[in-house]
XYZ file of C-alpha atoms in Angstrom:
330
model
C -14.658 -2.171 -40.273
C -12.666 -4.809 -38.332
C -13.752 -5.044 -34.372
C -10.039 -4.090 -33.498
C -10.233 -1.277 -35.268
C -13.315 -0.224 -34.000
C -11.933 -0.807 -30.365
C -9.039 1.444 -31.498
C -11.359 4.325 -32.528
C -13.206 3.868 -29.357
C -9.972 4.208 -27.190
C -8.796 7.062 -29.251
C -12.204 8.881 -29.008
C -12.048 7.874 -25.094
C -8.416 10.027 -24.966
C -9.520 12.435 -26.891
C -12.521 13.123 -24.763
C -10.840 13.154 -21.287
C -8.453 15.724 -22.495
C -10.740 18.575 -23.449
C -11.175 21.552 -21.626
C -14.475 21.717 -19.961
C -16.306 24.423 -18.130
C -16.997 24.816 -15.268
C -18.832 26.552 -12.509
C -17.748 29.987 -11.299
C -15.786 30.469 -14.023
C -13.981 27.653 -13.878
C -11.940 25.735 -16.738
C -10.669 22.180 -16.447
C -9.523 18.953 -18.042
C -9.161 15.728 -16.857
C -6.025 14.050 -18.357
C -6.075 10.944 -16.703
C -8.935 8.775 -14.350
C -8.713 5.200 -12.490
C -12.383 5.763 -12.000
C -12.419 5.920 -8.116
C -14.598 6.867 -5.282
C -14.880 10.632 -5.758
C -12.970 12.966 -2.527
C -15.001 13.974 -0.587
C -14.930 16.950 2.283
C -13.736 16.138 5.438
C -11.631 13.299 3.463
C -7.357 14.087 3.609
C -5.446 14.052 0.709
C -2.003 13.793 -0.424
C -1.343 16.103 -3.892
C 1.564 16.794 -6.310
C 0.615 20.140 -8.385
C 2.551 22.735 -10.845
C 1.111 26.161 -9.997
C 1.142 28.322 -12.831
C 0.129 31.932 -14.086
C -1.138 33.304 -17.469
C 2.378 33.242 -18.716
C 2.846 29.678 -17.969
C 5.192 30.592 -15.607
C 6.019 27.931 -12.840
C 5.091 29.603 -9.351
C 5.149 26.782 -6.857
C 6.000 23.275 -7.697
C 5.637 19.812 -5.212
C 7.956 18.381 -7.720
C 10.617 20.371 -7.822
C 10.924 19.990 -3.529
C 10.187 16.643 -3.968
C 7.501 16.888 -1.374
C 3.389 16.188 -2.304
C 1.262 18.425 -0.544
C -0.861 16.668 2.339
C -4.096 18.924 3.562
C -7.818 17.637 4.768
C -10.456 18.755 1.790
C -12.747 21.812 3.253
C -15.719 22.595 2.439
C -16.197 25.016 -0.546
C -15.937 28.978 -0.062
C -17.980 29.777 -3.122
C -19.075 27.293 -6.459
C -15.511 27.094 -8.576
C -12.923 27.257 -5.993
C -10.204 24.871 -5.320
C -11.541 23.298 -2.515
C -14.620 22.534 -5.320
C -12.781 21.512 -7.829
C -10.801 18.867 -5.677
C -14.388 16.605 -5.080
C -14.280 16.206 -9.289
C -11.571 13.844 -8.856
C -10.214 10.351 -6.995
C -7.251 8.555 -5.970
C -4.968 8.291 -9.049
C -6.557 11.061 -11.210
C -4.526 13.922 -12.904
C -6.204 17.108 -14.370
C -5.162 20.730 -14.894
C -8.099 23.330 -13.905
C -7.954 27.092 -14.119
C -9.673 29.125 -11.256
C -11.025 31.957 -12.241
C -9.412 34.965 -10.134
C -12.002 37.655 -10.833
C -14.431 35.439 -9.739
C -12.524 34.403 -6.690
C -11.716 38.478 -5.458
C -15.473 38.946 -6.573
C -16.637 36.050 -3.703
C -13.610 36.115 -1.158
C -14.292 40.717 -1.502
C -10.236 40.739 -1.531
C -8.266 41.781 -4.791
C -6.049 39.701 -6.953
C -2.714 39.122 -4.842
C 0.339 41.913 -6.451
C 1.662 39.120 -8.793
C -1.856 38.229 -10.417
C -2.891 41.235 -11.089
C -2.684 40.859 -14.854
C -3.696 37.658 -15.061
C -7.268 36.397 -15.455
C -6.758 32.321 -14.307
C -4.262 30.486 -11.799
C -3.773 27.023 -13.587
C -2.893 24.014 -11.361
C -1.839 20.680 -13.152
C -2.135 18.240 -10.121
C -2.261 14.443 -9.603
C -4.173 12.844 -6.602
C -1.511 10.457 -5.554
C -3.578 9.262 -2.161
C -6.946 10.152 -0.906
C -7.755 8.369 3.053
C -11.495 9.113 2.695
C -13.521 9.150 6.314
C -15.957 6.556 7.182
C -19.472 7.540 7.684
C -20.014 7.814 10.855
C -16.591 7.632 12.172
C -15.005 10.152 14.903
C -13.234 13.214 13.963
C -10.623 11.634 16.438
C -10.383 8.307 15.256
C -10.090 9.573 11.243
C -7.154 11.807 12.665
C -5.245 9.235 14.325
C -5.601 6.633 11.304
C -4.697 9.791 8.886
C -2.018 11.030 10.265
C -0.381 7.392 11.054
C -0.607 6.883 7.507
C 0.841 10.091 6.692
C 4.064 9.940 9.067
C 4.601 6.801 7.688
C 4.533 8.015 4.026
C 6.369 10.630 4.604
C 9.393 9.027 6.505
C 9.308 6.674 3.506
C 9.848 9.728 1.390
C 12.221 11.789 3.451
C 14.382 8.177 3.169
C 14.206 8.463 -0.343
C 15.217 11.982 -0.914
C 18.176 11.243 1.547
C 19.125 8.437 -0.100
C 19.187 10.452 -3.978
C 21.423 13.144 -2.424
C 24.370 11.533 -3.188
C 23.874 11.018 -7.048
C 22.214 14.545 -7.590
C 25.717 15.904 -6.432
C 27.584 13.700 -8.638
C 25.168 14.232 -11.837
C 25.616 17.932 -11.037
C 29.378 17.961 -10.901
C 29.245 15.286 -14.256
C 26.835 17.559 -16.166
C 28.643 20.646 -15.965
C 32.514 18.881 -15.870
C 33.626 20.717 -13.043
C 37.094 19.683 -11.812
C 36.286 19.837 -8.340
C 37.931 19.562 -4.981
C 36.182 17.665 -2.282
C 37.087 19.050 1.493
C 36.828 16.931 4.501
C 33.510 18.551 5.441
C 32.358 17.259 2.384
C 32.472 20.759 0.787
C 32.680 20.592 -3.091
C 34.494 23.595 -4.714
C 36.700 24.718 -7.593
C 38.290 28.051 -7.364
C 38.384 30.182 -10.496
C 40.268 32.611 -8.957
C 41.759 32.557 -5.312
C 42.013 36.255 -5.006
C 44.386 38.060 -2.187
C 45.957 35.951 0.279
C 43.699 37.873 3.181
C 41.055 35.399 3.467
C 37.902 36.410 5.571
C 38.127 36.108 9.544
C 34.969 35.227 11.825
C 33.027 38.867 12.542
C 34.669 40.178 9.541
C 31.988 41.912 6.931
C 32.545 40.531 3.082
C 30.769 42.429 0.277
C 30.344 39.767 -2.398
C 28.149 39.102 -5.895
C 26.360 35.235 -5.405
C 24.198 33.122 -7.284
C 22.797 30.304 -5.573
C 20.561 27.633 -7.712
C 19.722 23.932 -7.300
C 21.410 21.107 -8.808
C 18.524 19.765 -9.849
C 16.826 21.063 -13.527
C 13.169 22.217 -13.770
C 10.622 21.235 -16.698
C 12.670 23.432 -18.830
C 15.876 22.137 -18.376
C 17.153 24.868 -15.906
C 19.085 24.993 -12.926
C 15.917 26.460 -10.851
C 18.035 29.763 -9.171
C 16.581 30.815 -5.722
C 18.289 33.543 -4.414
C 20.785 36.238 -6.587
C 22.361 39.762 -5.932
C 22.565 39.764 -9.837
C 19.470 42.178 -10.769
C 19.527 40.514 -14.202
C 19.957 36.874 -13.441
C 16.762 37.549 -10.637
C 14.885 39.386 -13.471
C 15.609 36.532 -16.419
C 14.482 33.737 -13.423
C 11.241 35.406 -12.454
C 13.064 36.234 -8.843
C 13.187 39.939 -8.852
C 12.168 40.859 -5.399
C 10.469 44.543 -5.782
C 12.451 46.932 -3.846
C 15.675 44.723 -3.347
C 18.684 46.972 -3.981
C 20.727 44.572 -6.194
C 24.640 44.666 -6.378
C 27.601 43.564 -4.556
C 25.997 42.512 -0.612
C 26.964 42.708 2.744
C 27.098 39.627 4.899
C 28.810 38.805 8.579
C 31.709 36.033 8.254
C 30.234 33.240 10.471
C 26.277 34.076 10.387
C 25.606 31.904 7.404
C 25.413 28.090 6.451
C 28.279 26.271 7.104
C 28.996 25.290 3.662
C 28.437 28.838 2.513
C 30.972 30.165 5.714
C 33.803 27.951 4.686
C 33.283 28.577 0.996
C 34.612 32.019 1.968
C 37.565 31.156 3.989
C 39.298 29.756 0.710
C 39.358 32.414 -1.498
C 40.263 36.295 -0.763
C 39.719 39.877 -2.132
C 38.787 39.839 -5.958
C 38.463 36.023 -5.724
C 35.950 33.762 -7.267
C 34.813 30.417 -5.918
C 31.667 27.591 -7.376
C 30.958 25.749 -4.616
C 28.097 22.325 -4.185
C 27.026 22.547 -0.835
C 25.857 19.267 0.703
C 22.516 19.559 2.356
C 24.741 18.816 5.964
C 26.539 22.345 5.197
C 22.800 23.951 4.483
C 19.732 23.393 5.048
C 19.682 19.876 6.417
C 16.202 17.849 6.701
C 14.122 20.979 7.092
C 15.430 22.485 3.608
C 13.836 26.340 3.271
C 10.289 26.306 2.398
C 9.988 30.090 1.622
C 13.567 29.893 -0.689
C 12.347 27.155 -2.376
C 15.244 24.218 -1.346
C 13.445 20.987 -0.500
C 14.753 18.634 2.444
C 18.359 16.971 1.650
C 18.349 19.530 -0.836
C 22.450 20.092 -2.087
C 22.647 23.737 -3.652
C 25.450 25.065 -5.835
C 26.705 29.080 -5.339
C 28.727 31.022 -7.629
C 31.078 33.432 -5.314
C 32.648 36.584 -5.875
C 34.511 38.344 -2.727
C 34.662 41.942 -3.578
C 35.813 43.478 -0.334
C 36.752 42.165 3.060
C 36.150 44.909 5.686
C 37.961 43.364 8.994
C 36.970 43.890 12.579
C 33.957 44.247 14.270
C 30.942 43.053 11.843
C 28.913 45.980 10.262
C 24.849 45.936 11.183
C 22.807 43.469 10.301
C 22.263 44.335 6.386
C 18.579 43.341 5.032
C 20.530 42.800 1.484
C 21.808 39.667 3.174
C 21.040 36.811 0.644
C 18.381 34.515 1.053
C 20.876 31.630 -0.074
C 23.197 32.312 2.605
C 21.349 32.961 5.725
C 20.553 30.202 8.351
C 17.924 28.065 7.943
């Protein structure tokens, strides 16, 4: 056998090796895809994380790609043998692995039950990458690891809010390119294209509008989908693995003036019976913050589908908790 060839079978045994599933204490499963062979993390070290959360229906729960954002904690010590905080000091800077923590075992130490949306499921399956690990010196102060931590940090993550700010631009474009929407840009920067402008009685500040909305990203997830975050479509919620448990679905009622801006002035251009697609900078939404719990990540823009069924004028009608999650402030 030639020594190249050997050194081929080597490498490809190597591979082959680093991706098999491996157990693991507590129940744990877990496969290392990828190693640089680095200092293992240690507790008390702080790390910065991308990760795909996942349930036993390889559905995508929470994502640090999709926002754009890695996740930046300080490693704790371990609850029980198999957690995540465990699992975390099997890796090092520049490693990738997916592990699957056992959830019986975790009620069966932490003496809570599986969370509502687990209940089925036997693992909770994180594919994560270590992008940076600032491990503390040995003997150093608590203080003194803080300060050079979180320097670091605030600088990285200035560097990537610049970034993000910077891409916003082009997502909007690639959206509008992608689906060939003929659209009309208004001074606020408001992208729209009305489908159908219906009445000529447009919606007045403090009026109440009951409307149908679908708000989504512009950006696609791993399968090539506009990710949707907030609906008063019961199937649309149902087919994105949205449906909210005891949301009444349908047409909604929302106060003229108490939303986004980009959202508000979306529904000053079309009427009763009218229909409206609008890309919503992240200026006219939610800005550098972005919404956390709805899932839009800093300079996120997000696209809504519109459809004004009523316009009740005067005085605004109480506060409805239907009010979509899309169209709220931030």
């Amino acid at each position: 056998m030639k020594k190249s060839l050997v050194i081929l079978l080597a490498a490809t045994l190597g591979l082959a090796s680093c991706n098999r599933e491996k157990k693991g204490p507590g129940g744990l499963l877990y496969t290392i895809h990828h190693s640089e062979g680095k200092e293992k993390i240690k507790v008390g070290d702080a790390i910065k994380m991308n990760f795909v959360q996942k349930n036993d229906k390889d559905s995508v729960l929470a994502s640090t790609y999709e926002n754009e954002m890695a996740q930046i904690f300080p490693v704790q010590a371990k609850t029980y043998a198999g957690d995540i905080n465990d699992v975390l000091l099997m890796f090092g800077e520049g490693d990738s692995a997916t592990f699957k923590v056992n959830l019986d075992t975790m009620a069966f130490y932490t003496k809570n039950p599986k969370p509502e949306q687990f209940k089925n499921d036997k693992y909770i399956t994180f594919t994560v990458k270590i992008e940076k690990v600032i491990a503390k010196k040995a003997g150093e102060a608590d203080s003194v690891f803080q300060k050079r931590a979180g320097e670091f940090f605030q600088a990285d993550y200035k560097t990537t809010m610049e970034k993000i700010k910077g891409a916003e631009e082009g997502k909007i474009k690639t959206y509008i390119a992608d689906n060939n929407l003929k659209v009309t840009t208004a001074p606020s920067g408001l992208n729209y294209v009305i489908t159908a402008p219906g009445s000529a009685d447009r919606p007045a500040m403090g009026d109440t509008v009951l409307l149908n909305y679908t708000g989504t990203l512009t950006k696609k997830d791993a399968k090539g989908k506009y990710k949707l975050f907030d609906t008063s479509d019961e199937k649309k919620a149902k087919e994105a693995g949205k449906l909210q448990p005891g949301k009444p679905y349908g047409p909604t009622k929302m106060v003229q003036g108490q939303t986004v801006p980009g959202f508000t002035e979306a529904l000053t251009l079309i009427g009763k019976g009218g229909k409206i697609t609008v890309v919503i900078p992240s200026k006219l939404g939610w800005g550098e913050q972005g919404s956390p719990q709805g899932g839009i990540g800093p300079y996120a823009p997000v696209v809504f589908d519109v459809e004004v069924v009523n316009i009740i004028k005067g005085q605004p009608a109480p506060p409805a908790p239907t009010a979509p999650a899309g169209a709220t402030q931030p």
